[in-house]
Coordinates of C-alpha atoms and ligand atoms in Angstrom, one line a residue:
M233 CA 0.0 0.0 0.0
G234 CA 1.5 3.3 -1.1
R235 CA 1.9 5.2 2.1
V236 CA 3.1 8.7 1.6
T237 CA 4.8 10.6 4.3
Q238 CA 4.3 14.3 4.0
T239 CA 7.3 16.4 4.1
T240 CA 7.6 20.1 4.7
P241 CA 6.2 21.8 1.6
D242 CA 8.6 23.0 -1.0
V243 CA 8.5 26.8 -0.6
R244 CA 9.8 28.0 -3.9
S245 CA 6.9 30.2 -4.9
T246 CA 4.7 27.3 -6.0
T247 CA 1.1 27.8 -6.6
I248 CA -0.9 25.7 -4.2
H249 CA -4.3 26.8 -5.2
P250 CA -5.7 28.3 -8.4
A251 CA -8.0 31.3 -8.4
D252 CA -11.8 31.0 -8.6
P253 CA -13.7 32.8 -11.4
A254 CA -15.0 36.3 -10.4
D255 CA -18.6 35.2 -10.7
A256 CA -18.2 32.3 -8.3
P257 CA -21.3 31.6 -6.1
W258 CA -21.4 33.4 -2.8
W259 CA -20.5 30.5 -0.5
R260 CA -17.1 29.9 -2.1
D261 CA -15.5 32.8 -0.4
A262 CA -18.1 33.8 2.3
V263 CA -17.1 34.8 5.8
I264 CA -19.7 33.3 8.0
Y265 CA -20.2 34.4 11.6
Q266 CA -21.3 31.8 14.1
I267 CA -23.9 32.9 16.7
Y268 CA -24.4 30.7 19.7
P269 CA -27.9 32.0 20.4
R270 CA -27.8 31.4 24.2
S271 CA -24.8 33.7 24.5
W272 CA -25.0 36.5 22.0
A273 CA -27.6 38.9 23.1
D274 CA -30.5 38.7 25.6
S275 CA -33.5 40.8 24.9
D276 CA -35.7 40.0 27.9
G277 CA -33.3 39.8 30.8
D278 CA -33.7 36.1 31.6
G279 CA -29.9 35.7 31.3
I280 CA -30.3 33.6 28.1
G281 CA -29.7 35.0 24.7
D282 CA -32.6 35.0 22.3
L283 CA -33.8 35.6 18.7
P284 CA -35.1 39.2 19.3
G285 CA -31.7 39.9 20.9
I286 CA -30.0 38.7 17.8
T287 CA -32.3 40.6 15.4
A288 CA -31.7 43.9 17.3
R289 CA -27.9 43.5 17.0
L290 CA -27.7 42.4 13.3
P291 CA -26.3 45.8 12.3
Y292 CA -23.2 45.0 14.3
L293 CA -22.6 42.1 11.9
R294 CA -23.1 44.2 8.8
D295 CA -20.6 46.7 10.2
L296 CA -18.2 43.9 11.0
G297 CA -18.3 43.0 7.3
V298 CA -19.3 39.3 7.3
D299 CA -21.4 37.8 4.6
A300 CA -23.6 35.4 6.6
V301 CA -24.5 34.1 10.0
W302 CA -24.9 30.5 11.2
L303 CA -27.1 30.1 14.2
S304 CA -26.5 27.1 16.5
P305 CA -29.8 25.3 17.3
F306 CA -32.8 27.3 18.5
Y307 CA -35.4 24.6 18.3
V308 CA -37.6 23.2 21.0
S309 CA -35.3 21.3 23.3
P310 CA -34.9 20.2 27.0
M311 CA -31.4 21.7 26.6
N312 CA -29.4 18.7 27.9
D313 CA -26.8 19.5 25.2
A314 CA -27.6 23.2 24.8
G315 CA -30.1 22.6 22.1
Y316 CA -28.3 19.9 20.1
D317 CA -31.0 17.6 21.6
V318 CA -33.9 18.6 19.4
A319 CA -37.5 17.8 20.5
D320 CA -39.2 19.6 17.6
Y321 CA -37.4 20.6 14.5
R322 CA -40.1 22.8 13.2
D323 CA -40.5 25.2 16.2
I324 CA -38.5 27.5 18.3
D325 CA -37.8 26.9 22.0
P326 CA -39.7 29.5 24.1
I327 CA -36.4 30.6 25.8
F328 CA -35.3 31.8 22.3
G329 CA -38.6 33.1 21.1
S330 CA -41.1 32.0 18.5
L331 CA -41.3 31.2 14.8
A332 CA -42.4 34.8 14.2
D333 CA -39.1 35.9 15.8
A334 CA -37.2 33.5 13.5
D335 CA -39.0 35.0 10.5
A336 CA -38.2 38.5 11.7
L337 CA -34.5 37.5 12.2
I338 CA -34.2 36.0 8.7
A339 CA -35.9 39.0 7.1
G340 CA -33.9 41.5 9.1
A341 CA -30.6 39.7 8.1
H342 CA -31.6 39.7 4.4
D343 CA -32.5 43.4 4.6
L344 CA -28.9 44.0 5.7
G345 CA -27.5 41.8 3.0
L346 CA -26.6 38.9 5.3
K347 CA -27.4 35.3 4.6
V348 CA -28.7 33.0 7.3
L349 CA -27.6 29.4 8.0
V350 CA -29.4 27.3 10.5
D351 CA -28.1 24.2 12.3
L352 CA -29.5 20.8 11.3
V353 CA -29.1 18.0 13.8
P354 CA -29.9 14.8 11.9
N355 CA -27.9 12.1 13.8
H356 CA -30.1 12.1 16.9
S357 CA -33.1 13.7 18.4
S358 CA -33.9 14.5 22.0
S359 CA -35.3 11.7 24.1
E360 CA -38.3 14.1 24.5
H361 CA -39.0 14.1 20.7
E362 CA -42.4 12.6 20.2
W363 CA -40.9 9.8 18.1
F364 CA -38.6 8.7 20.9
R365 CA -41.4 8.8 23.5
A366 CA -43.5 6.7 21.2
A367 CA -40.5 4.3 20.7
V368 CA -40.1 3.8 24.4
A369 CA -43.8 3.3 24.9
S370 CA -44.0 0.7 22.0
P371 CA -42.8 -2.9 22.1
P372 CA -39.6 -4.3 20.7
G373 CA -39.8 -4.8 17.0
S374 CA -42.5 -2.1 16.5
P375 CA -42.2 0.5 13.7
E376 CA -41.9 3.1 16.5
R377 CA -38.7 1.5 17.8
G378 CA -37.5 1.1 14.2
R379 CA -36.8 4.9 14.0
Y380 CA -34.0 4.5 16.5
I381 CA -31.3 2.0 17.1
F382 CA -32.7 -0.4 19.7
R383 CA -31.0 -3.8 20.3
E384 CA -31.1 -6.6 22.8
G385 CA -28.3 -6.5 25.3
R386 CA -25.5 -9.1 25.6
G387 CA -24.8 -11.5 28.4
V388 CA -27.1 -13.1 30.9
D389 CA -30.5 -11.5 30.8
G390 CA -29.2 -9.0 28.2
S391 CA -27.8 -6.9 31.0
Q392 CA -24.7 -5.8 29.0
P393 CA -24.8 -3.2 26.3
P394 CA -25.1 -4.6 22.7
N395 CA -21.5 -3.5 21.9
N396 CA -18.7 -1.6 23.4
W397 CA -19.2 1.8 21.9
P398 CA -18.7 4.7 24.3
S399 CA -20.5 8.0 24.3
V400 CA -18.4 10.9 23.0
F401 CA -19.3 12.7 26.2
G402 CA -18.1 9.8 28.4
G403 CA -19.6 6.6 29.7
A404 CA -21.4 4.0 27.7
G405 CA -23.0 4.7 24.3
W406 CA -26.1 2.6 25.2
T407 CA -28.9 3.0 27.7
R408 CA -31.4 0.3 28.7
V409 CA -35.1 1.0 28.7
T410 CA -37.8 -0.5 30.9
E411 CA -40.5 -2.2 28.9
A412 CA -44.3 -1.6 29.5
D413 CA -44.6 -4.6 31.8
G414 CA -41.8 -3.2 34.0
S415 CA -39.1 -5.7 32.9
P416 CA -35.6 -4.5 31.9
G417 CA -35.8 -4.1 28.2
E418 CA -33.8 -3.3 25.1
W419 CA -30.9 -0.8 24.8
Y420 CA -30.8 2.2 22.5
L421 CA -27.7 3.8 21.0
H422 CA -26.6 7.3 21.8
L423 CA -23.2 8.5 20.5
F424 CA -23.7 11.6 22.7
D425 CA -25.8 12.1 25.8
S426 CA -28.3 9.4 26.9
T427 CA -31.0 12.0 26.1
Q428 CA -29.8 12.1 22.5
P429 CA -30.9 8.8 20.9
D430 CA -29.4 8.1 17.4
Y431 CA -31.8 7.7 14.6
E432 CA -31.8 4.6 12.4
W433 CA -30.9 6.1 9.1
N434 CA -31.5 2.7 7.3
N435 CA -35.2 3.4 7.9
P436 CA -36.5 5.5 4.9
E437 CA -38.9 7.3 7.1
I438 CA -36.0 9.2 8.7
G439 CA -34.7 10.3 5.3
D440 CA -38.1 11.5 4.2
E441 CA -38.5 13.4 7.5
F442 CA -35.3 15.3 7.1
V443 CA -36.1 16.2 3.6
S444 CA -39.3 17.7 4.8
I445 CA -37.4 19.5 7.6
L446 CA -35.0 21.0 5.0
E447 CA -37.9 22.1 3.0
F448 CA -39.6 23.6 6.0
W449 CA -36.7 25.9 6.7
C450 CA -36.0 26.7 3.0
D451 CA -39.6 27.9 2.9
R452 CA -38.9 30.2 5.8
G453 CA -36.1 31.7 3.7
V454 CA -32.8 30.3 5.1
D455 CA -29.8 30.2 2.9
G456 CA -28.3 27.0 4.2
F457 CA -27.6 24.4 6.9
R458 CA -24.7 23.5 9.0
V459 CA -25.0 19.8 9.4
D460 CA -24.2 18.4 12.9
V461 CA -22.0 15.3 13.0
A462 CA -22.4 14.8 9.4
N463 CA -20.1 11.8 9.5
A464 CA -22.2 9.8 12.0
L465 CA -25.6 9.1 10.5
V466 CA -24.8 5.7 9.0
K467 CA -23.3 3.0 11.2
E468 CA -21.4 0.0 10.1
E469 CA -23.7 -3.0 9.6
G470 CA -23.9 -5.3 12.5
L471 CA -22.6 -2.6 14.9
P472 CA -19.3 -4.3 15.6
D473 CA -17.2 -3.7 18.6
F474 CA -14.4 -1.2 18.2
E475 CA -11.2 -0.6 20.1
G476 CA -9.8 2.7 19.3
P477 CA -10.0 6.4 19.9
L478 CA -13.4 7.8 19.4
Q479 CA -12.6 10.9 17.3
A480 CA -15.0 13.8 17.5
F481 CA -14.6 17.4 18.4
D482 CA -13.3 16.4 21.8
A483 CA -11.2 13.5 20.4
T484 CA -9.6 11.4 23.1
D485 CA -6.2 12.7 22.0
H486 CA -7.0 15.9 24.0
N487 CA -6.2 13.9 27.1
P488 CA -3.3 15.8 28.8
E489 CA -1.6 12.5 29.5
A490 CA -1.7 11.3 25.9
A491 CA 1.3 11.7 23.8
L492 CA 1.2 14.6 21.4
P493 CA 0.5 13.4 17.9
P494 CA 3.4 14.2 15.5
P495 CA 3.1 17.6 13.9
P496 CA 1.2 17.4 10.6
E497 CA 4.1 17.7 8.4
E498 CA 5.5 14.5 9.8
R499 CA 2.2 12.6 9.8
V500 CA 1.4 9.9 7.4
D501 CA -1.5 11.7 5.7
D502 CA -2.8 9.9 2.7
E503 CA -4.1 6.9 4.5
E504 CA -6.1 6.4 7.6
S505 CA -4.0 5.7 10.6
G506 CA -6.0 2.6 11.7
P507 CA -9.3 0.9 11.0
R508 CA -12.2 3.2 10.4
A509 CA -14.4 3.4 13.5
P510 CA -17.8 1.7 12.8
M511 CA -19.8 4.8 13.9
W512 CA -17.9 7.4 11.8
D513 CA -17.5 8.2 8.1
Q514 CA -19.3 5.2 6.7
D515 CA -19.7 5.4 2.9
G516 CA -23.5 5.3 3.2
V517 CA -23.7 8.8 4.4
H518 CA -22.9 10.2 1.0
E519 CA -26.1 9.0 -0.5
I520 CA -28.0 11.1 2.1
Y521 CA -26.1 14.3 1.1
R522 CA -26.6 13.7 -2.6
R523 CA -30.3 13.6 -2.0
W524 CA -30.2 16.8 0.1
R525 CA -28.2 18.6 -2.6
T526 CA -31.0 17.7 -5.1
V527 CA -33.6 19.0 -2.6
L528 CA -31.7 22.3 -2.2
E529 CA -31.2 22.7 -6.0
A530 CA -34.9 22.3 -6.6
Q531 CA -35.6 25.3 -4.4
P532 CA -36.5 28.6 -6.1
S533 CA -33.0 30.0 -5.3
P534 CA -30.3 27.5 -6.1
E535 CA -27.8 29.2 -3.8
R536 CA -28.6 27.4 -0.6
I537 CA -25.8 25.5 1.0
L538 CA -24.9 22.6 3.2
C539 CA -21.8 22.7 5.5
A540 CA -20.5 19.5 7.1
E541 CA -19.5 19.4 10.7
A542 CA -17.4 16.2 10.3
W543 CA -14.3 15.5 12.3
V544 CA -12.9 13.2 9.6
K545 CA -9.3 12.4 8.8
P546 CA -7.4 12.4 6.6
G547 CA -8.4 15.4 4.5
S548 CA -8.9 13.3 1.4
R549 CA -11.8 11.5 3.3
L550 CA -13.3 14.8 4.4
A551 CA -13.2 16.0 0.8
R552 CA -15.6 13.3 -0.1
Y553 CA -18.3 15.3 1.7
V554 CA -17.9 18.2 -0.7
R555 CA -17.8 16.4 -4.0
P556 CA -19.8 18.4 -6.6
D557 CA -23.1 16.6 -6.0
E558 CA -22.9 16.6 -2.2
M559 CA -22.3 19.4 0.4
H560 CA -20.8 22.8 -0.4
Q561 CA -18.5 23.2 2.5
A562 CA -16.9 21.1 5.3
F563 CA -15.1 22.7 8.3
N564 CA -11.4 22.3 8.1
F565 CA -10.8 21.2 11.7
E566 CA -7.3 20.0 11.0
F567 CA -6.4 23.7 10.5
L568 CA -8.1 24.6 13.8
D569 CA -6.2 21.8 15.5
T570 CA -2.8 22.8 14.2
H571 CA -0.2 23.9 16.7
W572 CA 1.5 27.3 16.4
R573 CA 4.3 26.0 14.2
A574 CA 5.1 27.4 10.8
G575 CA 5.9 24.0 9.2
S576 CA 2.7 22.5 10.6
L577 CA 0.5 25.4 9.4
R578 CA 2.1 25.3 5.9
A579 CA 1.6 21.6 5.6
V580 CA -2.0 21.8 6.6
I581 CA -2.8 24.7 4.3
E582 CA -1.1 23.0 1.4
R583 CA -2.8 19.6 1.9
S584 CA -6.2 21.3 2.4
Y585 CA -6.0 22.9 -1.0
R586 CA -4.8 19.7 -2.6
D587 CA -7.6 17.7 -1.1
N588 CA -10.4 20.2 -1.8
D589 CA -9.2 21.3 -5.2
A590 CA -9.2 17.6 -6.2
V591 CA -13.0 17.7 -5.8
G592 CA -13.5 21.4 -6.9
A593 CA -14.6 22.5 -3.4
P594 CA -13.5 25.6 -1.5
T595 CA -11.6 25.1 1.7
T596 CA -13.5 26.2 4.8
W597 CA -11.2 27.7 7.3
V598 CA -12.1 27.9 11.0
L599 CA -10.1 28.6 14.2
S600 CA -12.8 28.6 16.9
N601 CA -16.3 27.4 17.6
H602 CA -18.6 26.4 20.5
D603 CA -16.9 23.0 21.0
V604 CA -13.2 24.0 21.4
V605 CA -11.1 26.2 23.6
R606 CA -11.1 29.7 22.0
H607 CA -8.1 30.3 19.9
A608 CA -7.1 33.5 21.9
S609 CA -6.5 31.1 24.8
R610 CA -5.5 27.9 23.0
L611 CA -2.6 29.6 21.3
G612 CA -1.4 30.8 24.8
L613 CA -1.0 27.2 26.0
D614 CA 2.1 25.1 25.8
Q615 CA 2.3 24.2 22.1
S616 CA 3.9 20.9 22.8
L617 CA 0.7 19.5 24.5
P618 CA -2.5 18.4 22.8
R619 CA -5.5 20.7 22.8
P620 CA -7.4 20.3 26.1
N621 CA -11.2 19.8 26.3
G622 CA -11.8 22.8 28.4
I623 CA -9.7 24.5 31.1
S624 CA -10.4 24.8 34.8
A625 CA -8.8 26.8 37.6
D626 CA -6.8 23.8 38.8
R627 CA -5.2 23.2 35.4
A628 CA -2.4 24.9 33.4
Q629 CA -3.6 28.4 32.6
P630 CA -3.0 30.0 29.2
D631 CA -0.7 33.0 28.8
A632 CA -3.4 35.5 27.8
D633 CA -1.1 38.1 26.2
L634 CA 0.7 35.5 24.2
G635 CA -2.5 33.8 23.2
L636 CA -4.1 37.0 22.0
R637 CA -1.0 38.1 20.1
R638 CA -0.8 34.8 18.3
A639 CA -4.6 34.6 17.8
R640 CA -4.5 38.0 16.0
A641 CA -1.7 36.7 13.8
A642 CA -3.5 33.4 13.1
T643 CA -6.6 35.2 12.1
M644 CA -4.6 37.3 9.6
V645 CA -3.3 34.1 8.1
M646 CA -6.8 32.6 8.0
L647 CA -8.5 35.6 6.4
A648 CA -5.9 35.8 3.7
L649 CA -6.5 32.3 2.6
P650 CA -8.7 31.8 -0.5
G651 CA -11.9 29.9 0.4
S652 CA -14.6 30.4 3.0
A653 CA -14.0 31.2 6.7
Y654 CA -16.1 30.9 9.8
V655 CA -15.7 33.4 12.7
Y656 CA -17.0 32.4 16.1
Q657 CA -18.8 35.1 18.2
G658 CA -16.4 36.9 20.4
E659 CA -13.2 36.0 18.5
E660 CA -13.5 39.4 16.8
L661 CA -13.0 40.9 20.3
G662 CA -10.0 38.6 21.0
L663 CA -12.2 37.1 23.7
P664 CA -10.4 34.5 25.9
E665 CA -11.8 31.3 27.2
S666 CA -13.3 31.4 30.6
T667 CA -10.7 29.2 32.4
E668 CA -11.7 29.6 36.0
M669 CA -15.4 29.0 36.0
P670 CA -16.5 27.4 39.3
H671 CA -17.6 23.8 38.6
E672 CA -21.1 24.4 40.0
F673 CA -22.0 26.4 36.9
R674 CA -20.9 23.8 34.4
Q675 CA -23.6 22.5 32.1
D676 CA -21.7 20.6 29.4
P677 CA -22.8 16.9 29.7
T678 CA -19.1 16.0 29.1
F679 CA -18.2 17.4 32.5
H680 CA -20.9 15.4 34.3
R681 CA -20.5 12.2 32.4
T682 CA -16.8 12.1 33.0
E683 CA -17.2 13.2 36.6
G684 CA -15.2 16.2 35.9
K685 CA -12.2 14.5 34.3
E686 CA -13.0 16.3 31.1
I687 CA -13.8 20.0 31.8
G688 CA -15.8 20.4 28.7
R689 CA -17.0 23.3 26.6
D690 CA -18.7 25.8 28.9
G691 CA -15.6 28.0 28.9
C692 CA -16.1 29.0 25.2
R693 CA -19.8 29.6 25.6
V694 CA -19.9 32.4 28.0
P695 CA -22.2 35.4 27.1
M696 CA -20.7 38.2 25.0
P697 CA -19.6 41.5 26.6
W698 CA -21.0 44.4 24.6
V699 CA -20.7 47.3 27.1
K700 CA -18.1 47.4 29.8
D701 CA -20.0 49.4 32.4
A702 CA -23.5 47.8 32.1
P703 CA -25.2 44.9 33.8
S704 CA -24.1 41.6 32.3
H705 CA -21.6 43.8 30.3
G706 CA -24.5 44.7 28.0
F707 CA -25.4 41.1 27.1
G708 CA -29.0 41.9 28.3
P709 CA -31.0 44.3 30.3
S710 CA -30.4 42.5 33.6
D711 CA -27.3 41.3 35.4
R712 CA -28.3 37.7 34.7
T713 CA -26.1 35.4 32.5
W714 CA -26.7 31.7 32.2
L715 CA -22.9 31.2 32.6
P716 CA -20.9 33.7 34.7
Q717 CA -18.8 36.2 32.8
P718 CA -15.2 36.4 34.1
D719 CA -14.1 39.7 35.5
S720 CA -11.7 40.2 32.6
Y721 CA -14.5 40.3 30.0
G722 CA -15.4 43.9 30.5
A723 CA -12.1 45.0 29.0
Y724 CA -13.0 43.1 25.8
A725 CA -16.5 44.6 25.5
V726 CA -17.5 45.9 22.0
D727 CA -17.8 49.5 23.4
Q728 CA -14.2 49.4 24.5
Q729 CA -13.0 48.5 21.0
V730 CA -15.2 50.1 18.5
G731 CA -13.4 52.9 16.8
V732 CA -10.2 52.2 18.8
E733 CA -7.2 52.0 16.5
G734 CA -5.4 48.7 16.9
S735 CA -8.2 47.0 18.8
T736 CA -9.0 43.4 17.8
L737 CA -12.5 44.4 16.6
E738 CA -11.1 47.1 14.4
L739 CA -8.4 44.7 13.1
Y740 CA -11.2 42.2 12.1
R741 CA -13.2 45.0 10.5
S742 CA -10.4 46.3 8.4
L743 CA -9.3 42.8 7.4
L744 CA -12.8 41.8 6.4
A745 CA -13.2 45.0 4.4
A746 CA -9.9 44.5 2.5
R747 CA -10.7 40.8 2.0
R748 CA -14.1 41.7 0.5
E749 CA -12.8 44.6 -1.6
G750 CA -9.8 42.6 -3.0
R751 CA -11.9 39.4 -3.3
L752 CA -9.2 37.6 -1.5
G753 CA -11.4 34.6 -1.0
L754 CA -11.4 34.0 -4.7
G755 CA -7.7 34.5 -5.3
S756 CA -5.0 32.0 -6.0
A757 CA -2.5 31.0 -3.3
S758 CA 1.2 30.4 -3.6
W759 CA 4.1 30.3 -1.1
H760 CA 6.4 33.3 -1.0
E761 CA 10.1 32.4 -0.9
L762 CA 10.3 33.9 2.7
S763 CA 8.3 30.8 3.9
G764 CA 10.4 28.6 6.0
D765 CA 10.6 26.7 9.3
E766 CA 9.7 29.9 11.2
V767 CA 7.6 31.9 8.7
V768 CA 4.3 31.4 6.9
A769 CA 4.3 33.6 3.9
L770 CA 1.5 33.3 1.5
V771 CA 0.8 35.3 -1.6
N772 CA -2.9 35.7 -2.6
S773 CA -3.2 36.9 -6.2
A774 CA -6.2 38.1 -8.2
A775 CA -6.9 35.9 -11.2
D776 CA -6.2 38.8 -13.6
G777 CA -2.9 39.7 -11.9
S778 CA -4.2 43.1 -10.7
R779 CA -3.4 42.5 -7.1
R780 CA -0.9 40.5 -5.0
T781 CA -1.3 40.4 -1.3
L782 CA 1.4 38.9 0.9
A783 CA 0.3 37.5 4.3
L784 CA 3.3 36.9 6.4
A785 CA 3.3 35.5 10.0
N786 CA 6.5 35.2 12.0
L787 CA 6.4 32.2 14.2
G788 CA 10.2 32.2 14.9
Q789 CA 12.4 33.9 17.5
A790 CA 14.0 36.6 15.4
P791 CA 12.4 39.5 13.6
V792 CA 11.8 39.0 9.9
A793 CA 12.4 41.6 7.1
L794 CA 9.7 42.1 4.5
P795 CA 10.5 41.9 0.8
E796 CA 11.8 45.0 -0.9
G797 CA 9.0 47.3 -1.9
A798 CA 6.3 45.5 0.1
R799 CA 3.8 48.0 1.4
V800 CA 2.2 47.0 4.7
T801 CA -1.6 47.5 4.8
H802 CA -2.5 45.6 8.0
R803 CA -0.6 44.3 10.9
S804 CA -1.5 42.3 14.0
G805 CA 1.0 44.1 16.2
E806 CA 3.7 46.7 16.2
L807 CA 6.7 46.3 13.8
T808 CA 10.2 46.9 15.1
P809 CA 11.6 50.5 14.6
E810 CA 13.4 49.1 11.6
G811 CA 10.1 47.9 10.1
L812 CA 10.8 44.2 10.8
V813 CA 8.0 41.7 11.7
P814 CA 8.5 40.5 15.3
T815 CA 7.8 37.1 16.8
D816 CA 4.1 36.2 16.7
V817 CA 3.1 39.1 14.5
A818 CA 1.5 38.9 11.1
V819 CA 1.2 41.5 8.3
W820 CA -0.6 41.9 5.1
A821 CA 1.4 43.8 2.4
V822 CA 0.8 44.7 -1.1
L823 CA 3.5 43.4 -3.4
Ligands
NOJ145 C1 -21.5 18.7 17.4 C2 -21.9 20.0 18.1 O1 -21.2 21.1 17.6 C3 -21.8 19.8 19.6 O2 -22.0 21.0 20.3 C4 -22.8 18.8 20.0 O3 -22.6 18.5 21.4 C5 -22.6 17.5 19.2 N1 -22.4 17.7 17.8 C6 -23.8 16.6 19.4 O4 -24.9 17.1 18.7
MG146 MG1 -33.5 35.9 26.9

């Protein structure tokens, strides 16, 4: 088998990605802002963000200069996994508002020229979904049970789970029900919390239901869908046992005791590192997305998109989700997971273009979301250790200044890269993770299911600071916030940054404006000869040769000189008095 070991890319100004045509559809270079509805803006003072709160603040996003928003789930839910446990896909949870509020939000966004993506959660429902309630109330073998993955247990009296699959959140991936006669009954599969039963996607009823849900939201005017755990819907036949790391957003290799995986430029990339896990990335999922693509293309406007949330490696497997007749985008989590090392970043960037260009898809860059430690903190952690799944007061704390300095530089690299990019709420403020939240506030099921061994994701989900000297830092009209805001958050508030030269918010605004004006998302990419073991230097060129932008980040120890004649337009930090680029600073320059 032809295993290929990736080496550090050849840096002699090689083109690593060709330009897109100027009339490329919107999603190929869109910058999409992720709103986590619970934590963005609260209109009614209950301490939980809501849809009217979002609608009222949409002008902020227009002024930031993004093209679209993606809203994490706002559907009816018991909120055991912050809404990723959906009880009714066609209605809004009362804590967020009503369908009329959703309509107003979509219309308001469109009026401002912003597109709207919603979150689709097709792998599992909530255990409070009427289908799951009916399944539990119905006997084994019934059509109601056939919508989920119910099996008899193993061992004497079926008292052992049907297989050894764990839950991503910790503990077993199976829970046993009690049958109507009071006897211990079958088990159902849940790759996540026990209140998130997995659907049986071999049952055609599930496929038809999700087409109808897609159509429901298209009819309400949404421009696309972010698809939750898109790699999980189909399981290997027979549900065989599996010994291996359960890779998801909190892959087991975040364990602080685990050995650091080799940096990407040393990893064997073109093949999977072991047998594929039977719950992830089965070939059968692609048929589902081909059907959905047809559904979207049959809509009045053909520009609606699907974006895969799929923690799939290697990149060539991930690229299968964005083949021309499947989804439009797939988050590039390997980029997010790359340590602050020039060689690693260059290797990931180059491989991402190779894999996505092979199927004609844009690459979808991302540095933060609601499942990972914010990059302003992540990059301030020891870069020789794996990414942790949350940070608590008793664990190693990030260096906040270093993290922010690197985060600003990393963002400058990301926004210079052709393709699409996602920005997670608050990163435009340089917002750090909440790393000392008292455990009593933690809500992530990961924390509870692992008895605190895994800290989990609450630290990146804390409500946004808008106004320093206001209750809840302007998040809402009261001082209530569903997770506590750290004392440090006031200094990052929007009102402290807007119009302030050099603030992270103004940096994002000017980068997004320049990116839009120069159509950087559609440019070609090549390595500049300054690239090396300590420097990422990328040239983004317009197809017609009218513009060449150098994005250079210095990840080494010594300051770096820019090429002769380069005119700096943006910088993430001060240059030296001689005009050199210091450590952990990035610039954009016109060549
Ligand atoms: C991925 C989502 O981003 C995460 O927040 C959620 O817990 C899992 N999928 C399960 O739906
Ligand atoms: Mg509210």
